[in-house]
Short mmCIF file of C-alpha atoms and ligand atoms in Angstrom, two decimals:
data_model
loop_
_atom_site.label_atom_id
_atom_site.label_comp_id
_atom_site.label_asym_id
_atom_site.label_seq_id
_atom_site.Cartn_x
_atom_site.Cartn_y
_atom_site.Cartn_z
CA MET A 909 0.00 0.00 0.00
CA PRO A 910 1.67 3.29 -1.01
CA ILE A 911 1.77 5.93 1.66
CA ARG A 912 -1.18 8.33 1.55
CA ALA A 913 -1.84 11.68 3.16
CA ARG A 914 -5.26 12.33 4.71
CA ALA A 915 -7.89 11.68 2.02
CA HIS A 916 -9.37 15.18 1.96
CA VAL A 917 -5.93 16.70 1.34
CA TYR A 918 -6.12 15.32 -2.19
CA GLN A 919 -9.30 17.33 -2.76
CA MET A 920 -7.36 20.53 -2.15
CA GLN A 921 -5.53 22.38 -4.91
CA PRO A 922 -2.02 23.70 -4.33
CA TYR A 923 -1.87 27.49 -4.51
CA CYS A 924 -0.63 28.39 -7.97
CA PRO A 925 1.68 31.39 -7.61
CA GLY A 926 2.49 31.68 -11.32
CA LYS A 927 5.92 32.46 -12.72
CA THR A 928 8.18 35.01 -11.06
CA PRO A 929 8.72 38.37 -12.77
CA GLU A 930 12.32 37.30 -13.44
CA GLN A 931 11.21 34.07 -15.17
CA LEU A 932 8.64 35.95 -17.27
CA MET A 933 11.13 38.62 -18.29
CA GLN A 934 13.62 36.00 -19.37
CA GLU A 935 11.03 33.98 -21.32
CA LEU A 936 9.59 37.00 -23.10
CA GLY A 937 12.86 38.85 -23.59
CA LEU A 938 11.61 41.86 -21.60
CA SER A 939 13.99 44.30 -19.94
CA GLU A 940 11.31 45.43 -17.49
CA LEU A 941 8.06 44.08 -16.11
CA VAL A 942 5.37 46.17 -14.40
CA LYS A 943 3.72 43.91 -11.85
CA LEU A 944 0.12 44.94 -11.22
CA SER A 945 -1.19 41.50 -10.32
CA ALA A 946 -0.92 41.10 -6.55
CA ASN A 947 -2.27 44.38 -5.07
CA GLU A 948 1.15 45.38 -3.77
CA ASN A 949 2.18 48.97 -3.03
CA PRO A 950 4.04 50.46 -6.03
CA LEU A 951 5.71 52.99 -3.70
CA GLY A 952 7.39 50.19 -1.78
CA ALA A 953 7.83 50.06 1.98
CA SER A 954 8.18 53.03 4.30
CA PRO A 955 11.80 54.25 4.53
CA ARG A 956 11.40 53.93 8.31
CA ALA A 957 10.63 50.22 7.92
CA GLN A 958 13.67 49.75 5.70
CA GLU A 959 15.86 51.52 8.24
CA ALA A 960 14.51 49.31 11.05
CA ILE A 961 15.42 46.23 9.03
CA LEU A 962 18.99 47.44 8.55
CA GLN A 963 19.28 48.22 12.25
CA ASN A 964 18.23 44.68 13.12
CA LEU A 965 20.18 42.64 10.59
CA HIS A 966 22.74 41.73 13.25
CA LYS A 967 20.01 39.85 15.16
CA ILE A 968 18.91 37.40 12.51
CA HIS A 969 20.91 34.49 13.91
CA LEU A 970 18.62 34.63 16.96
CA TYR A 971 15.08 33.32 17.12
CA PRO A 972 12.48 36.07 16.92
CA ASP A 973 10.42 37.27 19.87
CA GLY A 974 7.61 34.71 19.84
CA ASN A 975 5.30 37.21 21.52
CA CYS A 976 5.96 40.08 19.04
CA THR A 977 6.27 42.33 22.10
CA VAL A 978 7.56 45.52 20.45
CA LEU A 979 5.06 45.33 17.62
CA ARG A 980 2.24 44.38 19.98
CA ASP A 981 2.99 47.43 22.12
CA ALA A 982 3.24 49.69 19.06
CA LEU A 983 -0.13 48.52 17.73
CA SER A 984 -1.67 48.67 21.18
CA GLN A 985 -0.65 52.31 21.41
CA PHE A 986 -1.64 53.06 17.82
CA TYR A 987 -5.15 51.65 18.21
CA ASN A 988 -5.56 52.32 21.92
CA LEU A 989 -6.46 48.66 22.39
CA PRO A 990 -5.00 46.40 25.14
CA PRO A 991 -1.95 44.32 24.07
CA ASP A 992 -3.83 41.06 24.73
CA HIS A 993 -6.29 41.94 21.93
CA PHE A 994 -3.74 41.12 19.18
CA ALA A 995 -2.57 37.91 17.51
CA PHE A 996 0.03 37.78 14.75
CA GLY A 997 0.49 35.70 11.65
CA ASN A 998 3.00 35.06 8.91
CA GLY A 999 0.75 37.18 6.70
CA SER A 1000 -2.99 37.25 7.27
CA ASP A 1001 -2.93 34.10 5.13
CA GLU A 1002 -1.55 32.31 8.16
CA LEU A 1003 -4.27 33.76 10.39
CA ILE A 1004 -6.91 32.35 8.03
CA HIS A 1005 -5.18 28.98 8.33
CA LEU A 1006 -4.91 29.22 12.12
CA PHE A 1007 -8.53 30.21 12.67
CA GLY A 1008 -9.55 27.23 10.55
CA ILE A 1009 -7.51 24.69 12.48
CA ALA A 1010 -8.36 26.22 15.85
CA TYR A 1011 -12.11 26.60 15.33
CA LEU A 1012 -13.46 24.20 12.70
CA GLU A 1013 -14.59 20.69 13.63
CA PRO A 1014 -15.48 18.39 10.71
CA GLY A 1015 -19.05 19.26 9.70
CA ASP A 1016 -18.93 22.82 11.06
CA GLU A 1017 -19.85 25.45 8.51
CA LEU A 1018 -17.78 28.26 7.10
CA ILE A 1019 -19.83 30.93 5.31
CA MET A 1020 -18.23 33.25 2.80
CA ALA A 1021 -19.17 35.24 -0.27
CA HIS A 1022 -18.35 34.09 -3.79
CA PRO A 1023 -16.20 35.33 -5.40
CA SER A 1024 -14.13 36.38 -2.44
CA PHE A 1025 -10.69 35.62 -1.09
CA VAL A 1026 -9.87 32.03 -1.99
CA ARG A 1027 -7.90 31.14 1.12
CA TYR A 1028 -11.06 31.01 3.28
CA GLU A 1029 -12.16 28.14 1.11
CA ALA A 1030 -8.88 26.27 1.61
CA SER A 1031 -9.22 26.51 5.37
CA ALA A 1032 -12.74 24.99 5.21
CA ARG A 1033 -11.53 22.12 3.02
CA LEU A 1034 -8.47 21.38 5.15
CA ASN A 1035 -10.63 21.03 8.25
CA ARG A 1036 -13.46 19.11 6.54
CA ALA A 1037 -15.86 21.93 7.27
CA VAL A 1038 -18.95 22.52 5.15
CA LEU A 1039 -18.25 25.42 2.83
CA LYS A 1040 -21.20 27.71 2.11
CA ARG A 1041 -20.37 30.17 -0.66
CA ILE A 1042 -23.03 32.84 -1.07
CA PRO A 1043 -23.02 34.56 -4.49
CA LEU A 1044 -22.35 38.28 -4.57
CA THR A 1045 -25.25 40.55 -5.54
CA PRO A 1046 -25.53 41.62 -9.21
CA ASP A 1047 -23.54 44.74 -8.31
CA PHE A 1048 -20.73 42.54 -6.94
CA ARG A 1049 -21.35 43.22 -3.26
CA HIS A 1050 -21.72 40.83 -0.31
CA ASP A 1051 -25.29 39.60 0.00
CA LEU A 1052 -25.37 39.86 3.78
CA SER A 1053 -29.02 38.93 4.15
CA ALA A 1054 -28.44 35.72 2.15
CA MET A 1055 -25.32 35.04 4.22
CA ALA A 1056 -27.34 35.49 7.43
CA GLY A 1057 -30.07 33.28 5.96
CA ALA A 1058 -27.52 30.47 5.46
CA ILE A 1059 -26.63 30.30 9.17
CA THR A 1060 -27.51 27.08 11.03
CA GLU A 1061 -26.61 25.64 14.41
CA ARG A 1062 -23.40 24.26 12.79
CA THR A 1063 -22.18 27.65 11.55
CA LYS A 1064 -18.82 28.50 13.11
CA LEU A 1065 -16.90 31.02 10.97
CA LEU A 1066 -18.34 33.79 8.77
CA TYR A 1067 -15.83 35.64 6.60
CA ILE A 1068 -16.42 39.10 5.21
CA ALA A 1069 -13.59 40.60 3.18
CA ASN A 1070 -14.22 44.33 3.47
CA PRO A 1071 -13.24 45.58 0.92
CA ASN A 1072 -13.72 42.36 -0.97
CA ASN A 1073 -10.99 40.82 -3.10
CA PRO A 1074 -11.40 40.56 -6.12
CA THR A 1075 -14.21 43.10 -6.49
CA GLY A 1076 -13.04 46.04 -4.32
CA THR A 1077 -16.61 46.51 -3.06
CA ILE A 1078 -17.47 47.17 0.59
CA VAL A 1079 -20.27 46.35 2.99
CA TYR A 1080 -21.84 49.40 4.61
CA ARG A 1081 -22.17 50.10 8.32
CA ASP A 1082 -25.95 49.72 8.57
CA GLU A 1083 -26.10 46.43 6.65
CA LEU A 1084 -23.18 45.02 8.65
CA GLU A 1085 -24.91 45.91 11.91
CA GLN A 1086 -28.14 44.26 10.78
CA PHE A 1087 -26.10 41.19 9.83
CA LEU A 1088 -24.30 41.04 13.19
CA GLU A 1089 -27.67 41.13 14.96
CA ARG A 1090 -28.59 37.92 13.11
CA VAL A 1091 -25.41 35.95 13.94
CA PRO A 1092 -25.99 33.60 16.88
CA GLU A 1093 -23.59 33.26 19.82
CA HIS A 1094 -21.82 30.25 18.31
CA GLY A 1095 -20.80 32.14 15.14
CA LEU A 1096 -17.55 34.10 14.83
CA VAL A 1097 -17.53 36.88 12.25
CA ILE A 1098 -14.12 37.60 10.74
CA LEU A 1099 -13.86 40.98 9.08
CA ASP A 1100 -10.85 40.75 6.79
CA GLU A 1101 -9.78 44.35 6.31
CA ALA A 1102 -6.64 43.77 4.23
CA TYR A 1103 -7.40 46.94 2.21
CA PHE A 1104 -8.71 49.03 5.13
CA GLU A 1105 -6.23 51.88 4.64
CA TYR A 1106 -7.46 52.59 1.10
CA VAL A 1107 -11.15 53.07 1.81
CA ASP A 1108 -12.65 56.54 1.47
CA HIS A 1109 -16.35 55.81 1.70
CA PRO A 1110 -18.24 57.59 4.55
CA ASP A 1111 -20.42 54.51 5.23
CA TYR A 1112 -17.47 52.14 5.59
CA PRO A 1113 -17.57 50.46 9.01
CA ASN A 1114 -14.37 50.22 11.04
CA GLY A 1115 -14.37 46.62 12.28
CA LEU A 1116 -12.59 47.65 15.44
CA ASP A 1117 -15.76 49.39 16.66
CA TYR A 1118 -17.44 45.98 16.84
CA VAL A 1119 -14.46 44.42 18.62
CA ARG A 1120 -14.58 47.21 21.20
CA ALA A 1121 -18.34 46.82 21.58
CA GLY A 1122 -17.89 43.14 22.50
CA TRP A 1123 -19.42 41.44 19.44
CA ASN A 1124 -18.15 38.02 18.34
CA VAL A 1125 -15.99 39.78 15.78
CA VAL A 1126 -12.31 39.45 14.91
CA VAL A 1127 -10.65 41.91 12.53
CA PHE A 1128 -7.73 40.96 10.30
CA ARG A 1129 -5.36 43.57 8.94
CA THR A 1130 -2.08 43.21 7.12
CA PHE A 1131 1.20 44.96 6.44
CA SER A 1132 1.28 43.49 2.92
CA LYS A 1133 -0.85 46.02 1.09
CA ALA A 1134 -0.74 49.76 1.95
CA TYR A 1135 2.32 49.23 4.19
CA GLY A 1136 4.28 47.65 1.36
CA LEU A 1137 5.72 44.74 3.37
CA ALA A 1138 4.25 41.78 1.46
CA GLY A 1139 7.64 40.07 1.15
CA LEU A 1140 8.12 39.95 4.92
CA ARG A 1141 4.77 38.25 5.65
CA ILE A 1142 3.03 39.85 8.57
CA GLY A 1143 -0.62 40.27 9.40
CA TYR A 1144 -2.54 40.61 12.66
CA ALA A 1145 -5.88 39.81 14.20
CA MET A 1146 -7.67 42.03 16.71
CA GLY A 1147 -10.33 40.61 18.99
CA ARG A 1148 -11.27 39.77 22.57
CA PRO A 1149 -8.52 37.70 24.24
CA GLU A 1150 -10.76 34.66 24.65
CA LEU A 1151 -11.36 34.61 20.88
CA LEU A 1152 -7.61 34.82 20.19
CA ASP A 1153 -6.56 32.32 22.87
CA PRO A 1154 -7.14 29.26 20.61
CA ILE A 1155 -4.80 30.82 18.03
CA GLU A 1156 -2.05 31.12 20.63
CA ARG A 1157 -2.46 27.42 21.34
CA VAL A 1158 -2.13 26.20 17.76
CA ARG A 1159 0.34 28.60 16.19
CA GLU A 1160 4.04 27.90 15.67
CA PRO A 1161 6.13 29.39 18.48
CA PHE A 1162 8.10 31.72 16.18
CA ASN A 1163 5.66 32.32 13.34
CA VAL A 1164 6.60 35.96 12.67
CA ASN A 1165 10.22 36.69 11.83
CA THR A 1166 12.35 39.38 13.45
CA LEU A 1167 12.64 41.65 10.43
CA ALA A 1168 8.89 41.61 9.85
CA GLN A 1169 8.28 42.56 13.47
CA VAL A 1170 10.66 45.52 13.54
CA ALA A 1171 9.66 46.76 10.08
CA ALA A 1172 5.96 46.64 10.96
CA ALA A 1173 6.51 48.42 14.29
CA ALA A 1174 8.27 51.23 12.44
CA ALA A 1175 5.86 51.32 9.49
CA ILE A 1176 2.74 51.79 11.61
CA TRP A 1177 3.97 55.25 12.69
CA ASP A 1178 4.92 56.43 9.22
CA ARG A 1179 1.57 58.07 8.52
CA ALA A 1180 3.07 60.27 5.80
CA HIS A 1181 3.88 57.14 3.80
CA ILE A 1182 0.33 55.85 4.20
CA GLU A 1183 -1.12 59.22 3.18
CA ARG A 1184 1.08 59.30 0.09
CA THR A 1185 0.05 55.73 -0.71
CA ARG A 1186 -3.62 56.64 -0.36
CA ALA A 1187 -3.25 59.71 -2.54
CA PHE A 1188 -1.44 57.76 -5.28
CA ASN A 1189 -4.14 55.14 -5.16
CA ARG A 1190 -7.01 57.61 -5.28
CA THR A 1191 -5.54 59.28 -8.37
CA GLY A 1192 -4.63 55.92 -9.88
CA LEU A 1193 -8.15 54.53 -9.51
CA ALA A 1194 -9.62 57.69 -11.05
CA VAL A 1195 -7.25 57.44 -14.02
CA LEU A 1196 -7.98 53.74 -14.56
CA GLN A 1197 -11.73 54.20 -14.18
CA SER A 1198 -11.91 57.08 -16.64
CA ALA A 1199 -9.79 55.11 -19.12
CA CYS A 1200 -12.29 52.25 -18.86
CA GLU A 1201 -15.13 54.67 -19.53
CA ARG A 1202 -13.33 56.04 -22.59
CA MET A 1203 -12.79 52.51 -23.89
CA GLY A 1204 -16.37 51.48 -23.12
CA LEU A 1205 -15.27 48.80 -20.65
CA ARG A 1206 -17.39 47.89 -17.66
CA TYR A 1207 -15.60 47.95 -14.29
CA VAL A 1208 -16.55 47.45 -10.67
CA PRO A 1209 -16.20 50.72 -8.71
CA SER A 1210 -13.50 49.99 -6.16
CA GLN A 1211 -12.66 51.08 -2.63
CA ALA A 1212 -9.41 49.09 -2.64
CA ASN A 1213 -6.13 49.46 -4.56
CA PHE A 1214 -7.24 47.41 -7.56
CA LEU A 1215 -9.89 47.46 -10.22
CA LEU A 1216 -11.85 44.62 -11.79
CA ILE A 1217 -12.37 45.30 -15.48
CA GLU A 1218 -14.59 43.29 -17.82
CA VAL A 1219 -12.78 42.58 -21.08
CA GLY A 1220 -14.89 39.66 -22.34
CA SER A 1221 -14.24 36.12 -23.45
CA GLU A 1222 -10.83 36.98 -24.87
CA CYS A 1223 -9.58 37.73 -21.37
CA ALA A 1224 -6.74 35.19 -21.29
CA ARG A 1225 -5.49 36.37 -24.67
CA ILE A 1226 -5.64 40.00 -23.57
CA GLN A 1227 -3.66 39.16 -20.45
CA GLN A 1228 -1.00 37.53 -22.66
CA ARG A 1229 -0.88 40.55 -24.94
CA LEU A 1230 -0.42 42.80 -21.92
CA LEU A 1231 2.36 40.54 -20.73
CA GLN A 1232 4.13 40.78 -24.06
CA GLN A 1233 4.12 44.54 -23.52
CA GLY A 1234 5.65 44.12 -20.07
CA ILE A 1235 2.50 44.44 -17.92
CA LEU A 1236 1.44 41.66 -15.56
CA VAL A 1237 -2.19 41.61 -14.39
CA ARG A 1238 -4.44 38.89 -12.98
CA THR A 1239 -7.15 37.14 -14.99
CA GLY A 1240 -10.40 36.39 -13.19
CA GLU A 1241 -10.32 32.63 -13.89
CA ALA A 1242 -8.91 31.88 -10.45
CA PHE A 1243 -11.99 33.45 -8.87
CA ASP A 1244 -14.65 32.30 -11.32
CA MET A 1245 -14.85 35.59 -13.19
CA PRO A 1246 -13.16 34.51 -16.42
CA THR A 1247 -14.16 37.58 -18.43
CA PHE A 1248 -12.52 40.02 -16.00
CA LEU A 1249 -9.00 41.29 -15.43
CA ARG A 1250 -7.90 42.49 -12.01
CA VAL A 1251 -5.28 45.21 -12.05
CA ASN A 1252 -3.85 47.09 -9.10
CA THR A 1253 -2.98 50.77 -9.23
CA GLY A 1254 0.66 51.55 -9.93
CA THR A 1255 2.69 54.73 -10.05
CA PRO A 1256 1.26 57.38 -12.43
CA GLU A 1257 3.71 56.19 -15.12
CA GLN A 1258 2.76 52.55 -14.62
CA ASN A 1259 -0.95 53.39 -14.82
CA GLU A 1260 -0.39 55.18 -18.13
CA ARG A 1261 1.65 52.28 -19.45
CA PHE A 1262 -1.10 49.87 -18.49
CA ILE A 1263 -3.79 51.93 -20.21
CA GLU A 1264 -1.77 52.25 -23.39
CA ALA A 1265 -0.95 48.54 -23.37
CA LEU A 1266 -4.60 47.65 -22.78
CA GLN A 1267 -5.64 49.72 -25.77
CA HIS A 1268 -3.12 47.84 -27.92
CA ALA A 1269 -4.19 44.51 -26.50
CA LEU A 1270 -7.86 45.20 -27.15
CA TYR A 1271 -7.87 46.91 -30.50
CA GLU A 1272 -4.70 46.10 -32.44
C1 LIG B 2253 -8.80 39.94 1.34
C2 LIG B 2253 -7.41 39.44 1.59
N1 LIG B 2253 -7.13 38.87 2.76
C3 LIG B 2253 -5.91 38.41 3.04
C4 LIG B 2253 -4.89 38.50 2.11
C5 LIG B 2253 -3.56 37.92 2.47
O1 LIG B 2253 -2.66 38.91 2.82
P1 LIG B 2253 -1.29 38.61 3.54
O2 LIG B 2253 -0.23 39.05 2.61
O3 LIG B 2253 -1.34 39.40 4.82
O4 LIG B 2253 -1.21 37.14 3.81
C6 LIG B 2253 -5.12 39.09 0.88
C7 LIG B 2253 -4.05 39.16 -0.12
O5 LIG B 2253 -4.25 39.28 -1.29
C8 LIG B 2253 -6.42 39.57 0.60
O6 LIG B 2253 -6.72 40.12 -0.57
#
């Protein structure tokens, strides 16, 4: 009998990261590649974060602080929230994984929107939970009343990506509050606010308000997006200590590396960098959206740092033609929207290059 992993593991798909920019450049003979496919910050990391990394290079032979003390204290001060209200992950990806293994018994239910962030799904499958994917509304927003309607006595985790990836849409304060009223005591709502820093909308709810008010809510945020630290892998959860305690029990002792901790603790105070990032994004989205209007392309109005653009059944070919011109974007196949491209905002020059390349890809 050949050795076998647990049966349900074979029903899971490995994450497909695609080729690296270096591999693509070599294959296509490009001298430069503009990567607009992973919602990263085109301005890079805060100079303060980079300085903190340099200052701490001499410590990398030592294990990191397993408690993330300096970062925990920095965030506690920043948010005015007690230090025991934080848990840390090797990216918020790891937090999604940890909440799944800590909370989901086989047969428990995980409710999420579809399309939404694919890693929620993986955590349900890994733990043999029942996955309930509730379609977005026709205007690509969470259907919170249908999500509430899907709750049963086996519902354990309810994920809301706010803003949602891949659509960039948000749930509003009043609809979220009505939804929370309908979640029973045995359900934990996870508000994944990976793109929190980008949102401008006056009706956008700050998940932390619900943590402070004592709801069964945990908020995820990350240093990968607006903070420009995706390569270091660091995200955090905020919630009541008893909701985070199971995560402390199941996580690896040293899951967040030293350089990530010091960079994040420095980055959180660099508000000028975040403001600049927000301003670049606001202008970038406006430029991309008006280009879509000029070209007669439908798009989903976004509150995040990316835009979902409908280019039709030729989507994969258009993505290839963009690539040949040195622009990497994401096709919607991975999230069941095969006629859409997802592109994140770049620098003003990168945005212009993308628009020009898209025109070529579509019409020439
Ligand atoms: C909604 C959402 N949640 C979580 C993540 C994962 O982020 P991290 O880099 O912190 O693991 C992403 C990344 O794309 C995301 O879009």
